Structures are given as C-alpha cells and as structure tokens.
Amino acid sequence: MALPEANRTAQRFRMLATVAIFVALLWVSAWQTEFAFEDLWTGANDFFAFFLNLAPDWRALDEIWAPLVETLQIAYLGTVFGTLLAAPLIFLASFNTAPNAPVMWTARGILTLIRSIPDLLYAAILAPILAIGPLPGVVALTIFTMAVLAKLASETVEAVDPGPLEALRATGAGRNRVIVYAVLPQIGATMTSYVLYVFEINVRASTVLGFVGAGGVGQLLNVYMSRFDYGGLAVLIIVIFAVVLLIDAASVYLRSRLL
Amino acid sequence: MATRERLAAVPPLPPHARRSLVTQYLIVAGILGLTILCLLTLNLPSWERVSRGLANNVVRVLQSFVNPHLETAPLAMSAMAETFFMAVIGTTIGAILAFPVSFLAAANLMGGTLPSAPGKTLLVAIRTFPEIVLAVIFVVAAGPGPTAGIMAMGIHSIGFLGKIFADVIESIDPGPSEAIRATGGTPLHVFFYSVVPQVLPEFASTALYRFEINLRAATVLGLVGAGGIGLPLIQRIQFRRWEQVSMILIVIVVVIIVVDAVSARIRRRLV
C-alpha cells in the first residue's frame, strides 16, 4: 500500500534535510580540524608502512613483564573495589528499590556526572596528587567501574519481574529483605556477567594508564616513543594485543556459561 | 519465638542451590585471596606520601572546583569544539568502513558461520587495540595533530560498529528478502530493497551511540598528542593549575552530558 502523496513528500523532505545537516556538519568538522579526506589514504599508508617496518626487538620482553603484571593487578583491584562500591549504589539508582525519588535522582545524577569523565582523565588528575605509580590507576578504575557498573546493573534491576518483590512486600518485608530475596536472585547471573565485562574494559584501560603516570605497561609506551625505540614499541603493542585478546576470550567464555 | 519466626520467613534453599553454596564460598574466598595478594605485591606508595599528597592538594583542588578560572573558558570551549568535530569525522569514517565489513561478518548473508568467521575475527582484532595505542601509532607514523586522533577513532570504531551492524543484519526478518527473490529479484535487489531498509535505522542509532563513546575518547586523545582538549588539560594538570583544570573539566562534562541527552533523544526516534 502506497503512502499518501503529501506524507511521502514530507518524509522525503525530512530525509533530505537530515542528510544536508549531516553533510554540513561533516564539512565544518573537516574544515575546523584541518582534516582532508585524502588523509585517510595517506594515513593508512603511513600506518601500514609503520607496521611493516616494525622489527620487534624481543629483548624488550624482560622490561615489559613486571609492568604487565602490574597492569593486570590494577585492572583486577579496580574491578573488585569498584564492584563493592557500586553494590549499594545500584539499588539507590533503581526506581523499584530506591527509598525515595530524591535519593534516586541524586544517585543517578552523581553516576552520570562520574561517567562523563573518561577513566584516563581521573588517572591523570590523581597521579600528581596520589604519587606516580599504580595507586592513582587503581583509584581511577575504581571510580569509573563503580559508575559504569551501577548504571548497567540498575537497568537490570529495573527490568526484574515485579511479582516476587510485591509478594515479599505483602508479607511485610523491608527494603533490604526485598532486595536480598526478590531482586538479587533475579539479577545474579547478569550482574556477574557485567562485572566480567567491566573487567575487560578495565584491562584495556589499564594498559594505557601508565601514559599519565598511573602505573602498568602504559608508561613504557611513553618511554619507547621518546627513545624512538620502535623495536620495543612493537613488542609492547604485540603484548598488549595478546593480553587483551586473551582476557577477552576468557571473559566471553565465562559469560557464555553464565547466561 | 522471634528467631523461629525469622527462620520460618526464609524459604529453604532448593537442593541445587545448597550444593552450589560451597562453590560460591570458594569463589568469594578466591577473589578475596587474590585481592589481598595484589595489594601486598603492588608497588603502592607509603602512607606518608599519600597523606602528604592529599593534604597538599585536596583542599586546593576542591576549592578550585567551586571556583573555576573563567578566563580559560574560551580556550576550553574552542578545544572542546575541535574534540567534537574530531569525534564527528572519526565516527563517520568508522561507520562507512564498518558497513562493508559488517556484511562480510553476518552469517545469514555469507551463508553460514564459517564464511563469516574471517570478518568476525577481523572485527575482534580491531576492537582489541586500545584507541590510545592506535593514536600513538598514528602520531608516530603521521605526526601529531587532530588527524592522528581522527584516524585512531575511525579505525577503532570499525570494531564496535561492525560487530553491532553484523548482529543487526543477522536479526533481520527474512520475509521481505524471500518475497523479492520470489518475484525474480536479483541478490542486488534483495540487498537494496530488503536488507538496507531494514538495517538502516538501527545502523544510524548505533553510529550515534558510538559517537557518544568517541566524544569521551576524543577528550583523552590529546594526552598522546592526537588533537582535542586533552593536551591543554594535561598541561594544566602537570603544572597543577587546578582552577584552569576545573574550568576545562566543567566544559567537558557539560558538553558530554548535553550531547548524550540529545543523542539519546534522536536514537529513541530512530528505532
């Protein structure tokens, strides 16, 4: 069945207007950032030339090993502490478990505010305050994990079957009892899956935290670049790639078994 | 009496849950043990150093956050505008490049999970590289500036967008495609009149979502010299100009929250 003529024209007009606005935005962006679309081609060429000329200097491995372990430790601790801090926030930010609306909106507002700043920025700000090293990294990832996890999990909490909650409330159970006996059993598997997912994100993040002095292998990125030691840089990139791939695969496997 | 009532209020655990309780305790003990091990072996600074750092900075940082350096605002806004534009181009490049790859990675279009495996593997490989590492490579290979950041974002976005695009393609309704085939349509007809119209709204919505992620990422690309607001920010952090840092952070937070809200509205209308 064809659309009425007027409707179709309106739709076509809206489509054209959207495309026009988008092209204009793209043009302004390219002009403002001095980006030429040929750069895509030359950039790709430079990129591959760089890769083909990389001769990994495997002696760098000795230097990489210790910071690599530190990277994983930072990611792990950030995930554990972030999860612990997120746990109470999840229930304050969900409409079906929050004590009242003002508390819920405050919790959500704080979470949105925290999430709007990337983890690397927290690390950059904390490094000069908390001493260069793994501590600012752990704190940065803890803050970020807390906000991301609480947001993801509160969406799950809000989607639970309200039946068990009502049943418990009808028996006179308080808020905590309702959470423990009606909400937790429903979200357990999803929550664990989210924690693993956030751990994946944290491993990725922790590989670059060292760039701002927050510990882990990232500091070597800086060292190799300033030394123009591309052999070492190549090894480092390969190692980061392998570790992230490995952790991702393990996490995906665990998550597929959970759900 | 009270205890008995409380006990009665808790239903007995089903047998399978009771059995797994031991496993659960073991897992918790393992996590706890690993946490303690990490804390003991991690090279943490001395408590004196941390408390000195906190004492010297916390009050100043907090004061500066309620008292931002307003003269930094124009610089922060223009740097954030550049960041925004970088994210626009980076996301566009990512979406355009992800488009063909996603078709190669979709099992229903490639005719099975095996033919789609190379595409899927490529997408995983791209996703694995942290954006900042890509930016470092582009800065080394092509020199510093926003172009390096745009390229890093564009390449990295392919991994995420390609995966979601492929998932969307795999979940389309086969009805329209069959109908076109039944009337004698070629695979090209099927592609343009059935596949593309079905996936386009979802694609646009995903690209917008990726734009939100890229905008956040773009704020830190400057840390490695790849353009955007990251560079002026890290310089001010290093010199501890907290009033200026706070002004820049306020601009970042406001822009990101506004863009997220606008983007979420558009996405709701799209799908």
Short mmCIF file of C-alpha atoms in Angstrom, two decimals:
data_model
loop_
_atom_site.label_atom_id
_atom_site.label_comp_id
_atom_site.label_asym_id
_atom_site.label_seq_id
_atom_site.Cartn_x
_atom_site.Cartn_y
_atom_site.Cartn_z
CA MET A 1 0.00 0.00 0.00
CA ALA A 2 1.47 3.33 -1.06
CA LEU A 3 1.73 6.18 1.36
CA PRO A 4 -0.45 9.26 0.76
CA GLU A 5 1.34 11.69 -1.55
CA ALA A 6 1.68 14.56 0.98
CA ASN A 7 3.07 12.21 3.62
CA ARG A 8 5.64 10.81 1.25
CA THR A 9 6.83 14.28 0.24
CA ALA A 10 7.16 15.26 3.90
CA GLN A 11 9.13 12.12 4.58
CA ARG A 12 11.40 12.68 1.61
CA PHE A 13 11.94 16.28 2.70
CA ARG A 14 12.86 15.20 6.23
CA MET A 15 15.29 12.65 4.84
CA LEU A 16 16.93 15.26 2.60
CA ALA A 17 17.12 17.78 5.44
CA THR A 18 18.81 15.22 7.70
CA VAL A 19 21.36 14.35 5.04
CA ALA A 20 22.01 18.05 4.34
CA ILE A 21 22.54 18.85 8.02
CA PHE A 22 24.85 15.89 8.38
CA VAL A 23 26.93 16.80 5.32
CA ALA A 24 27.19 20.40 6.55
CA LEU A 25 28.34 19.19 9.98
CA LEU A 26 30.90 16.91 8.37
CA TRP A 27 32.18 19.73 6.20
CA VAL A 28 32.51 22.13 9.16
CA SER A 29 34.26 19.39 11.14
CA ALA A 30 36.77 18.68 8.38
CA TRP A 31 37.44 22.39 7.97
CA GLN A 32 37.86 23.03 11.69
CA THR A 33 40.14 20.07 12.32
CA GLU A 34 42.03 20.60 9.04
CA PHE A 35 41.18 17.07 8.08
CA ALA A 36 41.33 16.25 4.39
CA PHE A 37 39.69 13.04 3.33
CA GLU A 38 42.85 12.19 1.35
CA ASP A 39 44.47 11.93 4.80
CA LEU A 40 42.55 8.72 5.17
CA TRP A 41 44.56 7.26 2.32
CA THR A 42 47.96 8.70 3.25
CA GLY A 43 47.30 7.98 6.92
CA ALA A 44 46.51 4.35 6.16
CA ASN A 45 49.65 4.12 4.05
CA ASP A 46 51.80 5.62 6.81
CA PHE A 47 50.15 3.27 9.27
CA PHE A 48 50.92 0.14 7.26
CA ALA A 49 54.40 1.38 6.37
CA PHE A 50 54.98 1.84 10.10
CA PHE A 51 53.78 -1.67 10.82
CA LEU A 52 55.80 -3.27 8.05
CA ASN A 53 58.94 -1.52 9.23
CA LEU A 54 58.42 -2.56 12.82
CA ALA A 55 61.04 -5.08 13.77
CA PRO A 56 60.09 -6.38 17.18
CA ASP A 57 63.10 -6.34 19.47
CA TRP A 58 62.22 -9.22 21.77
CA ARG A 59 64.80 -8.22 24.38
CA ALA A 60 62.21 -5.66 25.49
CA LEU A 61 60.15 -8.51 26.96
CA ASP A 62 62.29 -8.56 30.11
CA GLU A 63 61.39 -4.95 30.69
CA ILE A 64 57.70 -5.44 29.88
CA TRP A 65 56.96 -8.42 32.11
CA ALA A 66 56.81 -6.70 35.53
CA PRO A 67 54.69 -3.70 34.44
CA LEU A 68 52.39 -6.09 32.61
CA VAL A 69 51.64 -7.97 35.83
CA GLU A 70 51.10 -4.59 37.49
CA THR A 71 48.61 -3.69 34.74
CA LEU A 72 46.54 -6.79 35.45
CA GLN A 73 46.72 -6.15 39.19
CA ILE A 74 45.44 -2.60 38.68
CA ALA A 75 42.59 -3.81 36.49
CA TYR A 76 41.68 -6.53 38.98
CA LEU A 77 41.75 -4.31 42.07
CA GLY A 78 39.86 -1.54 40.28
CA THR A 79 37.16 -4.02 39.31
CA VAL A 80 36.88 -5.54 42.82
CA PHE A 81 36.75 -2.23 44.69
CA GLY A 82 34.53 -0.63 42.04
CA THR A 83 32.07 -3.51 42.30
CA LEU A 84 31.97 -3.25 46.11
CA LEU A 85 31.27 0.49 45.93
CA ALA A 86 28.70 0.02 43.14
CA ALA A 87 26.68 -2.57 45.08
CA PRO A 88 24.76 -0.15 47.32
CA LEU A 89 24.50 2.50 44.58
CA ILE A 90 22.72 0.11 42.19
CA PHE A 91 19.71 -0.10 44.49
CA LEU A 92 19.68 3.62 45.23
CA ALA A 93 19.58 4.37 41.49
CA SER A 94 16.77 1.95 40.52
CA PHE A 95 13.18 3.16 40.79
CA ASN A 96 11.88 -0.15 42.18
CA THR A 97 14.39 -0.36 45.04
CA ALA A 98 15.26 3.29 45.81
CA PRO A 99 13.98 4.54 49.18
CA ASN A 100 12.50 7.66 47.56
CA ALA A 101 12.62 9.76 44.40
CA PRO A 102 15.09 12.46 45.57
CA VAL A 103 17.64 9.80 46.63
CA MET A 104 17.22 8.04 43.29
CA TRP A 105 17.69 11.19 41.22
CA THR A 106 20.70 12.26 43.27
CA ALA A 107 22.30 8.85 42.83
CA ARG A 108 21.61 8.88 39.09
CA GLY A 109 22.92 12.42 38.75
CA ILE A 110 26.17 11.57 40.51
CA LEU A 111 26.62 8.45 38.38
CA THR A 112 26.04 10.41 35.15
CA LEU A 113 28.49 13.05 36.27
CA ILE A 114 31.18 10.48 37.09
CA ARG A 115 30.66 8.61 33.82
CA SER A 116 31.01 11.73 31.73
CA ILE A 117 34.74 11.89 32.54
CA PRO A 118 36.90 9.14 30.97
CA ASP A 119 38.94 6.90 33.31
CA LEU A 120 42.22 8.13 31.86
CA LEU A 121 41.37 11.68 32.97
CA TYR A 122 40.74 10.55 36.54
CA ALA A 123 44.13 8.86 36.45
CA ALA A 124 45.78 11.98 35.02
CA ILE A 125 44.28 14.14 37.76
CA LEU A 126 45.00 11.67 40.56
CA ALA A 127 48.61 10.90 39.55
CA PRO A 128 50.11 14.18 40.79
CA ILE A 129 48.00 14.01 43.96
CA LEU A 130 48.47 10.35 44.96
CA ALA A 131 52.06 9.86 43.77
CA ILE A 132 53.04 8.43 40.40
CA GLY A 133 52.50 4.66 40.36
CA PRO A 134 49.74 2.10 40.46
CA LEU A 135 47.69 3.76 43.21
CA PRO A 136 46.12 6.53 41.07
CA GLY A 137 45.37 3.85 38.47
CA VAL A 138 43.54 1.66 40.96
CA VAL A 139 41.57 4.63 42.32
CA ALA A 140 40.69 5.88 38.82
CA LEU A 141 39.43 2.47 37.71
CA THR A 142 37.55 2.02 41.00
CA ILE A 143 35.68 5.29 40.46
CA PHE A 144 34.90 4.52 36.85
CA THR A 145 33.91 0.87 37.47
CA MET A 146 31.58 1.97 40.23
CA ALA A 147 29.71 4.39 37.95
CA VAL A 148 29.54 2.15 34.88
CA LEU A 149 28.54 -0.96 36.80
CA ALA A 150 25.92 0.83 38.89
CA LYS A 151 24.36 2.24 35.72
CA LEU A 152 24.33 -1.08 33.84
CA ALA A 153 23.10 -3.04 36.83
CA SER A 154 20.39 -0.58 37.79
CA GLU A 155 18.89 -1.03 34.32
CA THR A 156 18.76 -4.77 35.03
CA VAL A 157 17.26 -4.21 38.46
CA GLU A 158 14.55 -2.04 36.95
CA ALA A 159 13.71 -4.78 34.47
CA VAL A 160 13.21 -7.57 37.03
CA ASP A 161 9.88 -9.34 37.41
CA PRO A 162 7.97 -7.24 40.00
CA GLY A 163 5.96 -10.26 41.23
CA PRO A 164 8.44 -11.58 43.82
CA LEU A 165 9.02 -8.00 45.07
CA GLU A 166 5.32 -7.46 45.62
CA ALA A 167 4.93 -10.85 47.25
CA LEU A 168 7.68 -10.06 49.74
CA ARG A 169 6.34 -6.59 50.43
CA ALA A 170 2.92 -8.10 51.05
CA THR A 171 4.45 -10.22 53.82
CA GLY A 172 5.76 -7.03 55.42
CA ALA A 173 9.38 -7.41 54.36
CA GLY A 174 11.54 -4.28 54.48
CA ARG A 175 13.54 -2.82 51.61
CA ASN A 176 16.70 -4.83 52.36
CA ARG A 177 14.81 -8.12 52.60
CA VAL A 178 13.11 -7.41 49.28
CA ILE A 179 16.49 -6.73 47.67
CA VAL A 180 18.12 -9.84 49.10
CA TYR A 181 15.29 -12.33 48.48
CA ALA A 182 13.49 -10.93 45.43
CA VAL A 183 15.96 -8.82 43.43
CA LEU A 184 19.35 -10.50 43.93
CA PRO A 185 18.26 -14.00 42.84
CA GLN A 186 16.89 -12.47 39.63
CA ILE A 187 19.98 -10.42 38.73
CA GLY A 188 22.83 -12.64 39.98
CA ALA A 189 23.93 -14.08 36.63
CA THR A 190 23.55 -10.80 34.73
CA MET A 191 25.49 -8.95 37.43
CA THR A 192 28.38 -11.41 37.28
CA SER A 193 28.40 -11.07 33.52
CA TYR A 194 28.55 -7.26 33.83
CA VAL A 195 31.41 -7.46 36.31
CA LEU A 196 33.39 -9.59 33.85
CA TYR A 197 32.54 -7.17 31.06
CA VAL A 198 33.75 -4.21 33.12
CA PHE A 199 36.90 -6.19 33.94
CA GLU A 200 37.54 -6.47 30.17
CA ILE A 201 37.12 -2.71 29.84
CA ASN A 202 39.45 -2.19 32.80
CA VAL A 203 42.18 -4.40 31.34
CA ARG A 204 42.08 -2.30 28.17
CA ALA A 205 42.11 0.91 30.19
CA SER A 206 44.89 -0.25 32.50
CA THR A 207 47.25 -0.90 29.59
CA VAL A 208 47.32 2.83 28.85
CA LEU A 209 47.02 4.31 32.37
CA GLY A 210 50.82 4.47 32.61
CA PHE A 211 50.77 7.13 29.93
CA VAL A 212 49.69 9.62 32.58
CA GLY A 213 51.82 8.11 35.33
CA ALA A 214 49.23 5.79 36.80
CA GLY A 215 51.18 2.53 36.63
CA GLY A 216 51.30 -0.50 34.38
CA VAL A 217 52.74 -1.10 30.91
CA GLY A 218 51.45 2.23 29.61
CA GLN A 219 54.47 4.07 31.00
CA LEU A 220 56.64 2.06 28.59
CA LEU A 221 54.62 3.46 25.66
CA ASN A 222 55.95 6.85 26.71
CA VAL A 223 59.48 5.57 27.26
CA TYR A 224 59.76 3.79 23.90
CA MET A 225 58.24 6.68 21.99
CA SER A 226 60.58 9.26 23.49
CA ARG A 227 63.57 6.94 22.91
CA PHE A 228 62.38 6.25 19.33
CA ASP A 229 62.79 2.60 20.29
CA TYR A 230 60.32 1.21 17.77
CA GLY A 231 61.53 -2.36 18.26
CA GLY A 232 60.50 -2.17 21.90
CA LEU A 233 57.27 -0.37 20.98
CA ALA A 234 56.42 -3.17 18.55
CA VAL A 235 56.88 -5.83 21.24
CA LEU A 236 54.83 -3.79 23.69
CA ILE A 237 51.97 -3.39 21.20
CA ILE A 238 52.02 -7.11 20.42
CA VAL A 239 51.99 -7.96 24.14
CA ILE A 240 49.10 -5.57 24.87
CA PHE A 241 47.20 -7.03 21.92
CA ALA A 242 47.78 -10.61 23.12
CA VAL A 243 46.83 -9.91 26.74
CA VAL A 244 43.64 -8.04 25.87
CA LEU A 245 42.66 -10.77 23.40
CA LEU A 246 43.30 -13.49 25.98
CA ILE A 247 41.36 -11.78 28.78
CA ASP A 248 38.50 -11.01 26.39
CA ALA A 249 38.32 -14.62 25.23
CA ALA A 250 38.35 -15.94 28.81
CA SER A 251 35.71 -13.43 29.87
CA VAL A 252 33.46 -14.13 26.87
CA TYR A 253 33.72 -17.86 27.61
CA LEU A 254 32.81 -17.36 31.29
CA ARG A 255 29.95 -15.04 30.36
CA SER A 256 28.54 -17.50 27.82
CA ARG A 257 28.48 -20.16 30.55
CA LEU A 258 26.70 -17.83 32.97
CA LEU A 259 23.77 -16.78 30.82
CA MET B 1 9.93 -17.14 69.32
CA ALA B 2 11.25 -14.23 67.32
CA THR B 3 14.11 -16.31 65.96
CA ARG B 4 11.77 -19.06 64.90
CA GLU B 5 9.55 -16.62 63.10
CA ARG B 6 12.53 -15.15 61.30
CA LEU B 7 13.73 -18.59 60.27
CA ALA B 8 10.30 -19.52 59.05
CA ALA B 9 10.15 -16.37 56.94
CA VAL B 10 13.11 -17.57 54.89
CA PRO B 11 12.17 -20.36 52.47
CA PRO B 12 14.53 -23.36 52.49
CA LEU B 13 17.06 -23.34 49.68
CA PRO B 14 16.41 -25.70 46.78
CA PRO B 15 18.90 -28.62 46.69
CA HIS B 16 20.90 -27.41 43.67
CA ALA B 17 21.42 -24.02 45.30
CA ARG B 18 22.64 -25.69 48.51
CA ARG B 19 25.19 -27.69 46.60
CA SER B 20 26.50 -24.64 44.75
CA LEU B 21 26.77 -22.71 48.01
CA VAL B 22 30.17 -24.36 48.66
CA THR B 23 31.32 -23.34 45.18
CA GLN B 24 30.10 -19.82 45.82
CA TYR B 25 32.06 -19.58 49.07
CA LEU B 26 35.13 -20.91 47.26
CA ILE B 27 34.79 -18.28 44.55
CA VAL B 28 34.39 -15.50 47.10
CA ALA B 29 37.42 -16.78 49.03
CA GLY B 30 39.42 -16.92 45.79
CA ILE B 31 38.52 -13.34 44.88
CA LEU B 32 39.36 -12.16 48.39
CA GLY B 33 42.69 -14.03 48.38
CA LEU B 34 43.67 -12.62 45.00
CA THR B 35 42.74 -9.11 46.17
CA ILE B 36 44.98 -9.41 49.24
CA LEU B 37 47.78 -10.87 47.13
CA CYS B 38 47.52 -7.97 44.65
CA LEU B 39 47.51 -5.39 47.43
CA LEU B 40 50.60 -6.96 49.04
CA THR B 41 52.63 -7.26 45.83
CA LEU B 42 51.59 -3.98 44.22
CA ASN B 43 54.17 -1.22 44.48
CA LEU B 44 51.98 1.13 46.50
CA PRO B 45 53.36 4.44 47.79
CA SER B 46 53.93 4.89 51.51
CA TRP B 47 51.06 6.18 53.58
CA GLU B 48 53.10 9.32 54.40
CA ARG B 49 53.50 10.12 50.70
CA VAL B 50 49.78 9.66 50.04
CA SER B 51 48.66 11.65 53.04
CA ARG B 52 51.12 14.42 52.17
CA GLY B 53 49.81 14.47 48.59
CA LEU B 54 46.24 14.58 49.84
CA ALA B 55 46.97 17.26 52.44
CA ASN B 56 48.74 19.46 49.91
CA ASN B 57 46.19 19.12 47.16
CA VAL B 58 42.72 18.06 48.25
CA VAL B 59 41.66 21.39 49.73
CA ARG B 60 43.17 23.31 46.81
CA VAL B 61 41.57 21.01 44.24
CA LEU B 62 38.17 21.18 45.89
CA GLN B 63 38.41 24.97 46.24
CA SER B 64 39.33 25.32 42.59
CA PHE B 65 36.39 23.20 41.52
CA VAL B 66 33.92 25.60 43.07
CA ASN B 67 35.99 28.50 41.80
CA PRO B 68 36.93 27.76 38.16
CA HIS B 69 39.24 30.05 36.22
CA LEU B 70 36.73 31.77 33.94
CA GLU B 71 39.37 33.24 31.61
CA THR B 72 40.16 29.69 30.49
CA ALA B 73 36.59 29.22 29.24
CA PRO B 74 37.12 30.45 25.63
CA LEU B 75 40.16 28.22 25.19
CA ALA B 76 38.35 25.25 26.73
CA MET B 77 35.33 25.78 24.51
CA SER B 78 37.31 26.03 21.29
CA ALA B 79 39.37 22.97 22.24
CA MET B 80 36.17 21.10 23.06
CA ALA B 81 34.69 22.17 19.71
CA GLU B 82 37.71 20.64 17.99
CA THR B 83 37.22 17.49 20.06
CA PHE B 84 33.57 17.36 19.00
CA PHE B 85 34.45 17.77 15.32
CA MET B 86 37.11 15.07 15.60
CA ALA B 87 34.51 12.70 17.00
CA VAL B 88 32.09 13.58 14.15
CA ILE B 89 34.62 12.68 11.45
CA GLY B 90 36.05 9.72 13.34
CA THR B 91 32.60 8.19 13.83
CA THR B 92 31.64 8.83 10.19
CA ILE B 93 34.80 7.14 8.94
CA GLY B 94 34.24 4.24 11.32
CA ALA B 95 30.62 3.82 10.19
CA ILE B 96 31.47 3.97 6.48
CA LEU B 97 34.30 1.45 6.82
CA ALA B 98 32.30 -0.79 9.17
CA PHE B 99 29.46 -1.05 6.65
CA PRO B 100 31.13 -3.43 4.15
CA VAL B 101 32.95 -5.38 6.88
CA SER B 102 29.69 -6.00 8.75
CA PHE B 103 28.17 -7.67 5.68
CA LEU B 104 31.19 -9.95 5.48
CA ALA B 105 30.74 -10.80 9.17
CA ALA B 106 26.99 -11.53 9.02
CA ALA B 107 26.34 -15.28 8.97
CA ASN B 108 22.95 -15.04 7.21
CA LEU B 109 24.33 -13.05 4.27
CA MET B 110 27.54 -15.07 3.94
CA GLY B 111 25.63 -18.34 4.08
CA GLY B 112 26.90 -19.83 7.32
CA THR B 113 29.05 -19.25 10.38
CA LEU B 114 32.24 -20.46 8.68
CA PRO B 115 32.21 -17.99 5.75
CA SER B 116 31.50 -15.15 8.21
CA ALA B 117 34.36 -16.15 10.54
CA PRO B 118 37.15 -14.12 8.85
CA GLY B 119 35.04 -10.95 9.05
CA LYS B 120 34.18 -11.59 12.69
CA THR B 121 37.85 -12.28 13.54
CA LEU B 122 38.94 -9.07 11.84
CA LEU B 123 36.42 -7.11 13.93
CA VAL B 124 37.64 -8.70 17.17
CA ALA B 125 41.24 -7.88 16.22
CA ILE B 126 40.36 -4.24 15.59
CA ARG B 127 38.44 -3.94 18.86
CA THR B 128 41.34 -5.35 20.83
CA PHE B 129 43.67 -2.41 20.17
CA PRO B 130 43.02 0.31 22.73
CA GLU B 131 42.23 3.59 20.98
CA ILE B 132 45.11 5.39 22.66
CA VAL B 133 47.59 2.81 21.35
CA LEU B 134 46.26 3.35 17.83
CA ALA B 135 46.57 7.10 18.36
CA VAL B 136 50.19 6.63 19.47
CA ILE B 137 50.90 4.70 16.28
CA PHE B 138 49.29 7.38 14.11
CA VAL B 139 51.15 10.13 15.93
CA VAL B 140 54.43 8.29 15.33
CA ALA B 141 53.56 7.40 11.73
CA ALA B 142 51.84 10.59 10.55
CA GLY B 143 52.79 13.25 13.07
CA PRO B 144 50.79 14.83 15.91
CA GLY B 145 47.50 16.67 15.45
CA PRO B 146 43.78 16.03 15.18
CA THR B 147 44.21 13.89 12.05
CA ALA B 148 46.01 11.22 14.09
CA GLY B 149 43.15 11.20 16.61
CA ILE B 150 40.50 11.06 13.89
CA MET B 151 42.23 8.11 12.23
CA ALA B 152 42.60 6.27 15.54
CA MET B 153 38.93 6.79 16.34
CA GLY B 154 37.83 5.85 12.84
CA ILE B 155 39.77 2.58 12.83
CA HIS B 156 38.85 1.63 16.38
CA SER B 157 35.15 2.35 15.78
CA ILE B 158 35.06 -0.21 12.95
CA GLY B 159 35.47 -2.99 15.51
CA PHE B 160 32.48 -1.97 17.63
CA LEU B 161 30.24 -0.73 14.83
CA GLY B 162 31.00 -3.71 12.57
CA LYS B 163 30.08 -6.14 15.32
CA ILE B 164 26.78 -4.47 16.18
CA PHE B 165 25.97 -3.92 12.48
CA ALA B 166 26.56 -7.64 11.83
CA ASP B 167 24.31 -8.55 14.78
CA VAL B 168 21.60 -6.28 13.34
CA ILE B 169 21.91 -7.84 9.89
CA GLU B 170 21.71 -11.32 11.39
CA SER B 171 18.45 -10.45 13.13
CA ILE B 172 16.54 -9.09 10.10
CA ASP B 173 13.24 -10.54 9.02
CA PRO B 174 13.88 -12.94 6.08
CA GLY B 175 10.31 -12.40 4.75
CA PRO B 176 10.91 -9.34 2.52
CA SER B 177 14.09 -10.88 1.07
CA GLU B 178 12.21 -14.07 0.16
CA ALA B 179 9.37 -12.06 -1.35
CA ILE B 180 11.78 -10.17 -3.60
CA ARG B 181 13.51 -13.39 -4.59
CA ALA B 182 10.13 -14.99 -5.33
CA THR B 183 9.25 -12.21 -7.77
CA GLY B 184 12.55 -12.83 -9.58
CA GLY B 185 14.68 -10.19 -7.85
CA THR B 186 18.47 -10.48 -8.05
CA PRO B 187 20.69 -10.54 -4.93
CA LEU B 188 21.34 -6.84 -5.58
CA HIS B 189 17.60 -6.15 -5.46
CA VAL B 190 17.36 -8.13 -2.23
CA PHE B 191 20.22 -6.09 -0.78
CA PHE B 192 18.85 -2.66 -1.68
CA TYR B 193 15.12 -3.24 -1.21
CA SER B 194 15.10 -5.62 1.76
CA VAL B 195 18.38 -5.63 3.71
CA VAL B 196 19.33 -1.94 3.61
CA PRO B 197 15.89 -0.50 4.52
CA GLN B 198 15.61 -2.94 7.43
CA VAL B 199 19.02 -2.22 8.93
CA LEU B 200 19.44 1.49 8.27
CA PRO B 201 17.61 2.89 11.35
CA GLU B 202 19.50 0.52 13.66
CA PHE B 203 22.78 1.39 11.97
CA ALA B 204 22.16 5.11 12.40
CA SER B 205 21.23 4.62 16.04
CA THR B 206 24.36 2.54 16.71
CA ALA B 207 26.57 5.08 14.98
CA LEU B 208 25.10 7.82 17.19
CA TYR B 209 25.76 5.73 20.27
CA ARG B 210 29.33 5.20 19.10
CA PHE B 211 29.59 8.96 18.63
CA GLU B 212 28.84 9.41 22.34
CA ILE B 213 31.65 6.95 23.17
CA ASN B 214 34.03 8.60 20.70
CA LEU B 215 33.42 12.04 22.14
CA ARG B 216 34.58 10.76 25.54
CA ALA B 217 37.55 9.03 23.95
CA ALA B 218 38.45 12.16 21.98
CA THR B 219 38.82 14.15 25.19
CA VAL B 220 41.83 11.99 26.16
CA LEU B 221 43.44 11.52 22.74
CA GLY B 222 45.22 14.82 23.24
CA LEU B 223 47.23 13.22 26.04
CA VAL B 224 49.30 11.48 23.35
CA GLY B 225 49.32 14.49 21.02
CA ALA B 226 46.43 13.38 18.82
CA GLY B 227 44.42 16.62 18.99
CA GLY B 228 41.49 17.85 21.03
CA ILE B 229 41.05 19.14 24.56
CA GLY B 230 43.34 16.51 26.15
CA LEU B 231 46.56 18.41 25.51
CA PRO B 232 45.66 21.74 27.19
CA LEU B 233 44.14 19.71 30.01
CA ILE B 234 47.17 17.50 30.71
CA GLN B 235 49.49 20.51 30.57
CA ARG B 236 47.45 22.28 33.25
CA ILE B 237 47.30 19.13 35.35
CA GLN B 238 51.08 18.77 35.20
CA PHE B 239 51.55 22.37 36.33
CA ARG B 240 48.77 21.94 38.91
CA ARG B 241 46.74 24.89 37.66
CA TRP B 242 43.68 23.41 39.28
CA GLU B 243 41.41 26.41 38.64
CA GLN B 244 42.06 26.07 34.92
CA VAL B 245 41.75 22.27 35.08
CA SER B 246 38.37 22.66 36.73
CA MET B 247 37.16 25.09 34.03
CA ILE B 248 38.18 22.63 31.29
CA LEU B 249 36.57 19.71 33.11
CA ILE B 250 33.34 21.65 33.52
CA VAL B 251 33.25 22.32 29.77
CA ILE B 252 33.92 18.63 29.03
CA VAL B 253 31.24 17.40 31.44
CA VAL B 254 28.59 19.85 30.25
CA VAL B 255 29.21 19.14 26.55
CA ILE B 256 29.22 15.37 27.07
CA ILE B 257 26.03 15.38 29.14
CA VAL B 258 24.23 17.64 26.62
CA VAL B 259 25.41 15.57 23.62
CA ASP B 260 24.37 12.34 25.38
CA ALA B 261 20.91 13.72 26.07
CA VAL B 262 20.40 14.99 22.50
CA SER B 263 21.76 11.78 21.00
CA ALA B 264 19.56 9.62 23.23
CA ARG B 265 16.50 11.58 22.06
CA ILE B 266 17.38 11.15 18.40
CA ARG B 267 18.08 7.46 18.94
CA ARG B 268 14.69 6.94 20.57
CA ARG B 269 13.02 8.46 17.50
CA LEU B 270 15.09 6.35 15.09
CA VAL B 271 14.22 2.89 16.36
#
